[in-house]
Amino acid sequence: MNKKIKQKEFIIEKTLLLFAGITIITTIAIILTLFGESFLFFREIPIWDFLTGTTWAPTLKPRSFGVLPLLVGTLMVALFSSIISLPLGLGSAIYLSEYSNKKARKVIKPILELLAGIPSIVYGFFALTFITPIIKQILPQTEIFNVASASIAIGIMTLPMVASLCEDAMMAIPDSVRNGAYALGSTKMEVALKIILPSTATSIASAFVLAISRAIGETMIVAIAAGQSPMLNFNPLASIQTMTGFMVNLSLGDIQQGTIEYKTLFAVGAMLFMITLIMNLIAKGILHRNKVRY
Amino acid sequence: METFQQKNIRKRKLKNSILHIVLASIIVFSIIMLLLLLYQVFSEGLSRLSWSFITSMPSRFPDRAGIASALAGSIWTIGLTIIFSVPLGVGTALYLEEYANQKSWWTKLLQLNIANLAGVPSIVYGMLGLAVFVKFLHFNRSILAGALTLTLLILPVIIVASQEAIKSVPSPLKEGSYALGVSKWQTIVGVIVPYAAPGILTGSILAVSRAMGEAAPLIMIGAAGYISFLPKSPLDSFTVLPIQIFNWTSRPQAEFAEIAAAGIIVLLVLLLSMNAIAIVLRNKYQNRMD
């Protein structure tokens, strides 16, 4: 190789390395901005008051910065949406990998991909204009903005993700394992529940944690359908506010850098980031433990 | 009389059938939900859809309101996002697969970091964009700031998809190229990228269509204002379709729900045609490779 080509190769390699470095810079920038502004926030508001306070009124005087109502709202949405996404996602995965034939799979998989590809703003619209009126008809005391409606929409949106992650794990189990069980006279149900489920348990658990993490970070559906009232209550038919809902609502107005509103935005954002990061790391940790190998 | 064994088999078969029906109805539930969602959007929005809806600016009056500025904003933002994110994403994937030492701590850190970035909620990228692009670099609430924010958001998705595609290139092909004395970069351009192109394209288009449907990060950087002009440069302020839809959905009047639905139809048509392009391109390349 002559010198010129070598030089060119060197420059290309270093350029690509620089590209890869951007992902590291992104992480550092996220941490610096979120925690930098949060640090300024916690110089004004004691962290203990933030984490244990039960009144959230960062823009109205007298201001109050107890984040518990937002946290409870977020966790309620995560809980109720996972009642839909986890069992239905797992069920879909079992059906796809153990029961359906190739033809059915060819039809069902694109439908699930379509469900996963619809923007969350559309689910928000669906929740507000379709799901909420139905819930109101069954339970008239339901408020227009409520946890249940938003949670159902998030559940439907995250179902395909659970299904796809679980199905991938199940499909990775070789057919010889299934055929062995069939040869002993097992029914499909026995194969699915006694062989496939136990050996994919870690992947399923990991998929569940990821789905809950997605629900916690989901923004537009809750901003549209769950309401903007940061009240500490546990009623799924009442309006609440989540961390993400608060962030959107505050950003719709004009907020100036250096104000307490701006810092509050980043404090809540930092908390959201920490919660989802920890859950994603847990999901990965589960996946790497006791993996059954064939 | 049935023997104990026959009874047992009958019971097990019955249980199996019940589970089969339960699982099949879960699938049917998903399909029905998709149909209901589409039905709801089209029944509300179809009557509002017209040429003037697409060419008019937003308005206080639902009868005159349109999506012209939001549509133009979406096209601008997504165009820039593609220009930034695809070279960056594919370049990073090439570095990780072809250059980096797979066993070094630096490569492992990069991989772990990319996996974690993929799980960061989109709204957090919006905060990053607000702090870095809008405030620190003084791009203000411009298309440029929005496109850069979306670029960082979808970069991990493009990287992972491209890595998968690059991994699938058979090593005899690469070795054949090296055996002819061809340099690494020429092998990448001449052998690896063409072979991996269908996978890279599909992954990139899916990632870009995700960016097109995002509202939250762009609201965070302040793109939610009332825009009644068509943007002319990357430094103009802007709004996008999902934000315009959000804006209309949050109003209580039924007319605004209808035009929100009409906006959703336009958004869904755009997303579907992008996916259709992905499928066509993938088939074309795949045929050539086979």
Coordinates of C-alpha atoms in Angstrom, one line a residue:
Chain A
M1 CA 0.0 0.0 0.0
N2 CA 1.4 3.4 -0.8
K3 CA 1.6 6.2 1.6
K4 CA -1.3 8.2 0.3
I5 CA -3.8 5.4 0.7
K6 CA -2.5 4.7 4.2
Q7 CA -2.9 8.3 5.1
K8 CA -6.5 8.3 3.8
E9 CA -7.3 5.2 5.7
F10 CA -6.0 6.8 8.9
I11 CA -8.1 9.9 8.5
I12 CA -11.2 7.8 7.8
E13 CA -10.7 5.6 10.8
K14 CA -10.3 8.7 13.1
T15 CA -13.4 10.3 11.6
L16 CA -15.5 7.3 12.3
L17 CA -14.1 7.1 15.8
L18 CA -15.2 10.8 16.2
F19 CA -18.7 9.8 15.0
A20 CA -18.8 7.0 17.6
G21 CA -17.6 9.5 20.2
I22 CA -20.7 11.6 19.7
T23 CA -22.7 9.0 21.5
I24 CA -20.5 9.3 24.6
I25 CA -20.6 13.1 24.4
T26 CA -24.4 12.8 24.3
T27 CA -24.5 10.8 27.5
I28 CA -22.1 13.2 29.2
A29 CA -24.2 16.2 28.0
I30 CA -27.4 14.7 29.3
I31 CA -25.9 14.1 32.7
L32 CA -24.2 17.5 32.9
T33 CA -27.3 19.5 31.8
L34 CA -29.8 17.6 33.9
F35 CA -27.7 17.4 37.0
G36 CA -26.2 20.8 36.6
E37 CA -29.5 22.6 36.6
S38 CA -30.9 20.2 39.3
F39 CA -27.9 21.1 41.5
L40 CA -29.0 24.8 41.2
F41 CA -32.5 23.7 42.0
F42 CA -31.6 21.8 45.1
R43 CA -29.6 24.8 46.4
E44 CA -32.9 26.6 46.7
I45 CA -35.2 23.7 47.5
P46 CA -34.0 21.1 50.1
I47 CA -33.9 17.7 48.4
W48 CA -35.8 16.2 51.3
D49 CA -38.7 18.6 50.8
F50 CA -38.7 17.7 47.1
L51 CA -38.7 14.0 47.6
T52 CA -41.2 13.8 50.5
G53 CA -43.5 16.8 49.9
T54 CA -47.1 16.1 49.0
T55 CA -48.0 19.4 47.4
W56 CA -46.8 20.2 43.9
A57 CA -47.3 23.9 42.9
P58 CA -44.1 25.1 41.3
T59 CA -45.7 28.0 39.4
L60 CA -48.4 29.2 41.8
K61 CA -47.7 31.2 44.9
P62 CA -47.2 30.0 47.6
R63 CA -44.9 27.7 45.7
S64 CA -44.5 24.2 46.8
F65 CA -42.1 21.6 45.4
G66 CA -43.2 18.2 46.8
V67 CA -42.8 15.8 43.9
L68 CA -44.8 12.9 45.4
P69 CA -48.0 13.7 43.5
L70 CA -46.1 13.6 40.2
L71 CA -44.3 10.4 41.2
V72 CA -47.5 8.7 42.3
G73 CA -49.3 9.8 39.1
T74 CA -46.5 8.4 37.0
L75 CA -46.3 5.1 38.9
M76 CA -50.1 4.7 38.6
V77 CA -50.0 5.1 34.9
A78 CA -47.1 2.6 34.7
L79 CA -49.0 0.1 36.9
F80 CA -52.3 0.2 35.1
S81 CA -50.7 0.2 31.6
S82 CA -48.7 -2.9 32.5
I83 CA -51.9 -4.7 33.6
I84 CA -52.7 -4.6 29.8
S85 CA -49.3 -4.7 28.1
L86 CA -47.6 -7.4 30.2
P87 CA -50.1 -10.3 30.1
L88 CA -51.4 -9.5 26.6
G89 CA -47.9 -9.0 25.2
L90 CA -46.8 -12.3 26.7
G91 CA -49.9 -14.1 25.5
S92 CA -49.3 -12.8 22.0
A93 CA -45.8 -14.0 22.1
I94 CA -46.8 -17.5 23.2
Y95 CA -49.4 -17.6 20.5
L96 CA -46.9 -16.5 17.8
S97 CA -44.1 -18.8 18.8
E98 CA -46.1 -21.9 19.9
Y99 CA -49.5 -22.0 18.4
S100 CA -49.7 -20.1 15.1
N101 CA -48.6 -21.4 11.8
K102 CA -46.3 -19.6 9.4
K103 CA -49.1 -18.0 7.5
A104 CA -50.8 -16.6 10.5
R105 CA -47.5 -15.2 11.8
K106 CA -47.0 -13.4 8.5
V107 CA -50.3 -11.6 9.0
I108 CA -50.1 -10.9 12.7
K109 CA -46.5 -9.6 12.9
P110 CA -47.0 -6.7 10.6
I111 CA -50.2 -5.7 12.5
L112 CA -48.2 -5.7 15.8
E113 CA -45.5 -3.7 14.1
L114 CA -48.1 -1.2 12.8
L115 CA -49.5 -0.8 16.3
A116 CA -45.9 -0.2 17.6
G117 CA -45.2 2.3 14.8
I118 CA -48.2 4.6 15.4
P119 CA -47.1 7.8 17.0
S120 CA -48.0 8.3 20.7
I121 CA -49.8 11.6 19.8
V122 CA -52.3 9.4 17.8
Y123 CA -52.8 7.1 20.9
G124 CA -53.4 10.3 22.9
F125 CA -56.1 11.4 20.5
F126 CA -57.6 7.8 20.6
A127 CA -57.6 7.8 24.4
L128 CA -59.3 11.2 24.8
T129 CA -61.9 10.8 22.0
F130 CA -62.7 7.1 22.1
I131 CA -61.5 5.3 25.3
T132 CA -62.6 8.0 27.8
P133 CA -66.2 8.3 26.5
I134 CA -66.5 4.5 26.8
I135 CA -65.2 4.5 30.4
K136 CA -67.6 7.4 31.2
Q137 CA -70.5 5.5 29.8
I138 CA -69.7 2.5 32.1
L139 CA -68.7 4.5 35.1
P140 CA -70.3 8.0 35.0
Q141 CA -68.3 9.4 37.8
T142 CA -65.1 9.3 35.6
E143 CA -63.5 12.6 35.0
I144 CA -62.7 13.7 31.4
F145 CA -59.0 13.4 32.0
N146 CA -58.2 10.3 33.9
V147 CA -55.5 7.7 34.6
A148 CA -57.4 4.7 33.3
S149 CA -57.9 6.0 29.7
A150 CA -54.3 7.1 29.3
S151 CA -53.1 3.8 30.9
I152 CA -55.2 1.7 28.5
A153 CA -53.7 3.6 25.5
I154 CA -50.2 3.2 26.8
G155 CA -50.9 -0.5 27.4
I156 CA -51.9 -1.0 23.8
M157 CA -48.9 0.9 22.6
T158 CA -46.4 -1.1 24.6
L159 CA -48.0 -4.5 24.0
P160 CA -46.2 -5.1 20.7
M161 CA -42.8 -4.3 22.3
V162 CA -43.4 -7.0 25.1
A163 CA -44.7 -9.4 22.5
S164 CA -41.7 -8.9 20.2
L165 CA -39.1 -9.2 22.9
C166 CA -40.7 -12.3 24.4
E167 CA -41.3 -13.9 21.0
D168 CA -37.6 -13.4 20.1
A169 CA -36.6 -15.3 23.2
M170 CA -39.1 -18.1 22.6
M171 CA -38.1 -18.5 19.0
A172 CA -34.5 -18.9 20.1
I173 CA -35.3 -22.2 21.8
P174 CA -34.5 -24.9 19.3
D175 CA -37.3 -27.1 18.0
S176 CA -35.6 -30.2 19.2
V177 CA -36.6 -29.2 22.7
R178 CA -40.2 -28.9 21.7
N179 CA -40.2 -32.1 19.7
G180 CA -38.7 -34.0 22.6
A181 CA -41.7 -33.0 24.7
Y182 CA -44.2 -33.7 21.9
A183 CA -42.7 -37.2 21.5
L184 CA -43.5 -37.8 25.2
G185 CA -47.1 -36.9 24.5
S186 CA -47.2 -33.3 25.7
T187 CA -49.9 -31.0 24.5
K188 CA -48.9 -27.6 23.1
M189 CA -50.1 -26.0 26.3
E190 CA -47.8 -28.2 28.4
V191 CA -44.8 -27.4 26.1
A192 CA -45.6 -23.6 26.3
L193 CA -46.2 -23.4 30.0
K194 CA -43.8 -26.0 31.4
I195 CA -40.9 -25.8 29.0
I196 CA -40.9 -22.6 27.0
L197 CA -42.0 -20.2 29.8
P198 CA -39.5 -21.4 32.4
S199 CA -36.6 -21.3 30.1
T200 CA -37.4 -17.8 28.8
A201 CA -38.3 -16.5 32.2
T202 CA -35.3 -14.1 32.4
S203 CA -36.0 -12.6 29.0
I204 CA -39.7 -12.2 29.9
A205 CA -38.8 -10.5 33.1
S206 CA -36.4 -8.2 31.3
A207 CA -39.1 -7.3 28.7
F208 CA -41.6 -6.5 31.5
V209 CA -39.2 -4.1 33.1
L210 CA -38.4 -2.4 29.8
A211 CA -42.1 -2.0 29.1
I212 CA -42.7 -0.4 32.5
S213 CA -39.8 1.9 31.9
R214 CA -41.3 2.9 28.5
A215 CA -44.6 3.6 30.2
I216 CA -42.9 5.9 32.7
G217 CA -41.2 7.9 30.0
E218 CA -44.3 8.1 27.8
T219 CA -45.3 11.7 27.3
M220 CA -47.9 12.7 24.8
I221 CA -50.6 10.2 25.8
V222 CA -50.5 11.4 29.4
A223 CA -50.2 15.0 28.4
I224 CA -53.5 14.7 26.4
A225 CA -55.6 12.2 28.3
A226 CA -54.4 12.0 32.0
G227 CA -54.9 15.6 32.9
Q228 CA -52.9 18.4 34.5
S229 CA -53.9 18.2 38.1
P230 CA -51.0 17.2 40.4
M231 CA -53.2 15.9 43.2
L232 CA -52.0 13.1 45.4
N233 CA -54.7 10.5 45.0
F234 CA -55.0 6.9 44.0
N235 CA -58.2 7.0 42.0
P236 CA -57.7 5.7 38.5
L237 CA -60.9 7.5 37.3
A238 CA -59.6 10.9 38.4
S239 CA -57.3 13.4 36.8
I240 CA -53.6 13.4 37.8
Q241 CA -50.3 14.7 36.4
T242 CA -47.2 12.7 35.6
M243 CA -43.6 13.8 35.6
T244 CA -43.6 13.9 31.8
G245 CA -47.1 15.6 31.7
F246 CA -45.8 18.4 34.0
M247 CA -42.7 18.9 31.8
V248 CA -44.8 19.3 28.6
N249 CA -47.2 21.6 30.3
L250 CA -44.5 23.9 31.7
S251 CA -42.7 24.0 28.3
L252 CA -45.8 25.1 26.5
G253 CA -45.4 28.5 28.2
D254 CA -42.3 30.7 27.7
I255 CA -39.8 29.8 30.5
Q256 CA -36.6 31.8 30.9
Q257 CA -33.2 30.3 31.8
G258 CA -32.3 30.9 35.4
T259 CA -35.8 31.0 36.8
I260 CA -37.0 28.5 39.3
E261 CA -39.4 27.1 36.7
Y262 CA -36.5 26.3 34.4
K263 CA -34.6 24.6 37.2
T264 CA -37.7 22.7 38.3
L265 CA -38.0 21.3 34.8
F266 CA -34.5 19.9 34.9
A267 CA -35.0 18.5 38.5
V268 CA -38.0 16.6 37.4
G269 CA -36.2 15.6 34.2
A270 CA -33.2 14.3 36.1
M271 CA -35.5 12.2 38.3
L272 CA -37.2 10.7 35.3
F273 CA -33.9 10.0 33.7
M274 CA -32.6 8.3 36.9
I275 CA -35.7 6.1 37.2
T276 CA -35.7 4.9 33.6
L277 CA -31.9 4.4 33.6
I278 CA -32.1 2.3 36.7
M279 CA -34.9 0.2 35.3
N280 CA -33.1 -0.3 32.0
L281 CA -30.0 -1.4 33.8
I282 CA -32.1 -3.8 35.9
A283 CA -33.6 -5.2 32.7
K284 CA -30.1 -5.8 31.3
G285 CA -28.9 -7.3 34.5
I286 CA -31.7 -9.8 34.6
L287 CA -31.0 -10.8 31.0
H288 CA -27.4 -11.6 31.7
R289 CA -28.2 -13.8 34.8
N290 CA -28.8 -17.5 34.6
K291 CA -29.3 -17.6 30.9
V292 CA -30.2 -21.1 29.8
R293 CA -28.1 -22.1 26.8
Y294 CA -28.9 -24.8 24.3
Chain B
M1 CA -66.8 -46.5 30.7
E2 CA -63.8 -44.2 30.2
T3 CA -60.6 -45.3 31.8
F4 CA -58.7 -42.9 34.0
Q5 CA -56.1 -42.4 31.3
Q6 CA -58.6 -41.5 28.6
K7 CA -60.3 -39.0 31.0
N8 CA -56.9 -37.5 31.8
I9 CA -56.0 -37.1 28.1
R10 CA -59.4 -35.5 27.4
K11 CA -58.9 -33.1 30.2
R12 CA -55.4 -32.1 29.0
K13 CA -56.6 -31.6 25.5
L14 CA -59.5 -29.5 26.7
K15 CA -57.1 -27.3 28.7
N16 CA -55.0 -26.9 25.6
S17 CA -57.9 -25.8 23.5
I18 CA -59.0 -23.3 26.1
L19 CA -55.5 -21.7 26.2
H20 CA -55.5 -21.7 22.4
I21 CA -58.7 -19.8 22.3
V22 CA -57.6 -17.4 25.0
L23 CA -54.3 -16.6 23.2
A24 CA -56.0 -16.3 19.8
S25 CA -58.5 -13.8 21.3
I26 CA -55.6 -11.7 22.6
I27 CA -54.3 -11.4 19.1
V28 CA -57.8 -10.6 17.9
F29 CA -58.0 -7.9 20.6
S30 CA -54.9 -6.2 19.2
I31 CA -56.3 -6.3 15.7
I32 CA -59.6 -4.9 16.8
M33 CA -57.8 -2.1 18.7
L34 CA -55.9 -1.2 15.6
L35 CA -59.1 -1.2 13.5
L36 CA -60.9 0.9 16.1
L37 CA -58.1 3.4 16.3
L38 CA -58.1 3.8 12.5
Y39 CA -61.9 3.9 12.3
Q40 CA -62.0 6.6 15.0
V41 CA -59.4 8.8 13.2
F42 CA -61.0 8.4 9.8
S43 CA -64.6 8.8 10.9
E44 CA -63.7 12.1 12.7
G45 CA -61.2 13.5 10.2
L46 CA -62.1 12.4 6.7
S47 CA -64.8 15.0 6.2
R48 CA -62.3 17.8 7.1
L49 CA -59.6 16.6 4.8
S50 CA -59.4 18.8 1.7
W51 CA -56.8 20.5 -0.4
S52 CA -57.4 23.8 1.4
F53 CA -56.7 22.0 4.7
I54 CA -53.3 21.1 3.5
T55 CA -52.5 24.5 2.0
S56 CA -53.9 26.8 4.8
M57 CA -52.2 28.2 7.8
P58 CA -53.4 27.3 11.4
S59 CA -56.3 29.5 12.6
R60 CA -58.5 30.2 15.6
F61 CA -61.4 29.2 13.3
P62 CA -61.6 25.5 12.7
D63 CA -63.2 25.9 9.3
R64 CA -60.3 27.9 8.0
A65 CA -57.5 26.1 9.9
G66 CA -54.9 24.1 8.0
I67 CA -51.6 22.3 8.4
A68 CA -49.4 24.1 5.8
S69 CA -46.9 25.5 8.2
A70 CA -46.8 22.3 10.3
L71 CA -46.3 20.1 7.3
A72 CA -43.5 22.3 5.9
G73 CA -41.9 22.3 9.4
S74 CA -42.1 18.5 9.6
I75 CA -40.5 18.1 6.1
W76 CA -37.7 20.6 6.9
T77 CA -37.0 19.0 10.3
I78 CA -37.1 15.4 9.1
G79 CA -35.0 16.3 6.0
L80 CA -32.2 17.8 8.2
T81 CA -32.5 14.9 10.6
I82 CA -31.9 12.4 7.8
I83 CA -28.9 14.4 6.6
F84 CA -27.4 14.4 10.1
S85 CA -28.4 11.1 11.6
V86 CA -27.8 8.5 8.8
P87 CA -24.1 9.3 8.1
L88 CA -23.4 9.6 11.8
G89 CA -25.3 6.4 12.6
V90 CA -23.9 4.3 9.8
G91 CA -20.4 5.7 10.4
T92 CA -20.5 4.7 14.1
A93 CA -21.8 1.3 13.2
L94 CA -18.9 0.8 10.7
Y95 CA -16.4 1.9 13.3
L96 CA -17.9 -0.5 15.9
E97 CA -18.0 -3.5 13.5
E98 CA -15.0 -3.0 11.3
Y99 CA -12.5 -0.9 13.1
A100 CA -12.9 -1.2 16.9
N101 CA -11.2 -3.9 18.8
Q102 CA -14.2 -5.9 20.1
K103 CA -12.5 -6.9 23.3
S104 CA -11.3 -3.4 24.4
W105 CA -13.0 -1.6 27.3
W106 CA -13.6 1.4 25.0
T107 CA -15.7 -0.7 22.6
K108 CA -17.6 -2.3 25.4
L109 CA -18.3 1.2 26.9
L110 CA -19.5 2.5 23.6
Q111 CA -21.9 -0.5 23.2
L112 CA -23.3 -0.3 26.7
N113 CA -23.7 3.5 26.3
I114 CA -25.6 3.1 23.0
A115 CA -27.9 0.5 24.5
N116 CA -28.6 2.8 27.4
L117 CA -29.2 5.8 25.2
A118 CA -31.8 3.8 23.2
G119 CA -33.8 3.5 26.5
V120 CA -33.7 7.2 27.5
P121 CA -37.2 8.7 27.2
S122 CA -37.6 11.1 24.2
I123 CA -38.6 14.0 26.5
V124 CA -35.1 13.8 28.1
Y125 CA -33.5 14.4 24.7
G126 CA -35.8 17.4 24.5
M127 CA -34.2 18.8 27.7
L128 CA -30.8 18.2 26.3
G129 CA -31.8 20.0 23.1
L130 CA -33.2 22.9 25.1
A131 CA -30.0 23.3 27.3
V132 CA -27.4 22.7 24.6
F133 CA -28.8 23.7 21.2
V134 CA -31.4 26.3 22.1
K135 CA -29.7 28.0 25.0
F136 CA -26.0 27.2 25.0
L137 CA -25.3 27.3 21.2
H138 CA -28.0 30.0 20.7
F139 CA -29.7 28.2 17.8
N140 CA -32.9 29.4 19.5
R141 CA -36.2 27.6 18.7
S142 CA -35.1 26.8 15.2
I143 CA -35.5 24.0 12.8
L144 CA -31.8 23.3 13.2
A145 CA -32.1 22.9 17.0
G146 CA -35.1 20.6 16.4
A147 CA -33.3 18.5 13.8
L148 CA -30.2 18.1 16.0
T149 CA -32.4 17.0 19.0
L150 CA -34.2 14.4 16.9
T151 CA -30.8 13.3 15.4
L152 CA -29.5 12.4 18.9
L153 CA -32.8 10.7 19.7
I154 CA -32.8 8.3 16.8
L155 CA -29.0 7.8 16.5
P156 CA -28.9 4.8 18.8
V157 CA -31.7 3.1 16.7
I158 CA -29.9 3.7 13.4
I159 CA -26.6 2.5 14.9
V160 CA -28.0 -0.8 16.3
A161 CA -29.9 -1.5 13.0
S162 CA -26.8 -0.8 10.9
Q163 CA -24.6 -2.9 13.1
E164 CA -27.0 -5.8 12.6
A165 CA -26.9 -5.3 8.9
I166 CA -23.1 -5.0 8.8
K167 CA -22.7 -8.1 10.9
S168 CA -24.7 -10.1 8.4
V169 CA -22.2 -9.5 5.6
P170 CA -20.5 -12.9 5.0
S171 CA -16.8 -12.8 5.9
P172 CA -15.7 -14.7 2.7
L173 CA -16.9 -11.6 0.8
K174 CA -14.7 -9.3 2.9
E175 CA -11.8 -11.7 2.8
G176 CA -12.1 -12.0 -1.0
S177 CA -11.9 -8.2 -1.2
Y178 CA -8.8 -8.0 1.1
A179 CA -7.1 -10.9 -0.8
L180 CA -7.2 -8.7 -3.9
G181 CA -5.2 -6.1 -2.1
V182 CA -8.1 -3.7 -1.7
S183 CA -7.8 -1.3 1.3
K184 CA -10.2 -1.4 4.2
W185 CA -12.2 1.7 3.2
Q186 CA -12.6 0.5 -0.4
T187 CA -13.8 -2.8 1.0
I188 CA -16.4 -1.0 3.1
V189 CA -17.6 1.2 0.2
G190 CA -17.4 -1.6 -2.4
V191 CA -18.5 -4.7 -0.5
I192 CA -19.8 -4.1 3.0
V193 CA -22.1 -1.1 2.5
P194 CA -23.8 -2.4 -0.6
Y195 CA -24.4 -5.8 0.9
A196 CA -25.7 -4.2 4.2
A197 CA -27.7 -1.5 2.4
P198 CA -31.2 -3.1 2.7
G199 CA -30.8 -3.6 6.5
I200 CA -29.4 -0.1 6.9
L201 CA -32.1 1.5 4.9
T202 CA -34.9 -0.3 6.6
G203 CA -33.6 0.5 10.1
S204 CA -32.9 4.1 9.1
I205 CA -36.4 4.7 7.7
L206 CA -38.0 3.1 10.7
A207 CA -36.0 5.4 12.9
V208 CA -36.8 8.5 10.9
S209 CA -40.5 7.7 10.9
R210 CA -40.3 7.5 14.7
A211 CA -38.7 11.0 14.7
M212 CA -41.5 12.2 12.4
G213 CA -44.2 11.2 15.0
E214 CA -42.4 12.7 18.0
A215 CA -43.9 15.7 19.6
A216 CA -42.5 15.7 23.2
P217 CA -38.8 16.6 22.5
L218 CA -39.8 19.4 20.2
I219 CA -42.2 20.8 22.7
M220 CA -39.4 20.9 25.2
I221 CA -37.2 22.9 22.9
G222 CA -40.1 25.4 22.4
A223 CA -41.5 24.5 19.0
A224 CA -45.1 24.8 20.1
G225 CA -45.7 28.3 19.1
Y226 CA -48.3 29.6 16.7
I227 CA -46.6 29.6 13.3
S228 CA -48.4 31.3 10.4
F229 CA -45.6 31.3 7.8
L230 CA -43.6 28.7 5.8
P231 CA -40.1 28.3 7.1
K232 CA -37.4 29.4 4.6
S233 CA -34.1 28.5 6.4
P234 CA -32.9 26.1 9.1
L235 CA -32.8 29.0 11.5
D236 CA -36.5 29.9 11.3
S237 CA -38.8 29.0 14.1
F238 CA -41.2 26.2 13.3
T239 CA -43.8 23.8 14.4
V240 CA -44.4 20.2 13.3
L241 CA -47.5 18.0 12.5
P242 CA -47.6 16.1 15.8
I243 CA -47.4 19.4 17.8
Q244 CA -50.1 20.9 15.7
I245 CA -52.3 17.8 16.3
F246 CA -51.5 18.0 20.0
N247 CA -52.5 21.7 20.0
W248 CA -55.9 21.0 18.4
T249 CA -56.5 17.8 20.5
S250 CA -56.2 19.8 23.7
R251 CA -59.0 22.2 22.8
P252 CA -62.5 21.2 24.1
Q253 CA -64.5 22.0 20.9
A254 CA -65.6 19.1 18.8
E255 CA -64.6 20.9 15.5
F256 CA -60.9 21.0 16.7
A257 CA -61.0 17.2 17.4
E258 CA -62.1 16.8 13.8
I259 CA -59.3 18.8 12.3
A260 CA -56.9 17.1 14.7
A261 CA -58.1 13.8 13.2
A262 CA -57.6 15.2 9.7
G263 CA -54.0 16.1 10.7
I264 CA -53.5 12.6 12.0
I265 CA -54.6 11.1 8.7
V266 CA -52.0 13.2 6.9
L267 CA -49.3 12.1 9.4
L268 CA -50.3 8.5 9.1
V269 CA -50.3 8.6 5.3
L270 CA -46.8 10.2 5.4
L271 CA -45.5 7.5 7.8
L272 CA -47.1 4.7 5.8
S273 CA -45.6 5.9 2.5
M274 CA -42.2 6.1 4.2
N275 CA -42.5 2.5 5.3
A276 CA -43.7 1.5 1.9
I277 CA -40.6 3.1 0.4
A278 CA -38.5 1.1 2.9
I279 CA -40.1 -2.1 1.8
V280 CA -39.7 -1.4 -2.0
L281 CA -36.0 -0.4 -1.6
R282 CA -35.3 -3.4 0.5
N283 CA -36.8 -5.8 -2.1
K284 CA -34.9 -4.1 -4.9
Y285 CA -31.6 -4.4 -3.2
Q286 CA -32.3 -7.9 -2.0
N287 CA -33.1 -9.1 -5.5
R288 CA -29.8 -7.6 -6.7
M289 CA -27.8 -9.4 -4.0
D290 CA -29.5 -12.7 -4.6

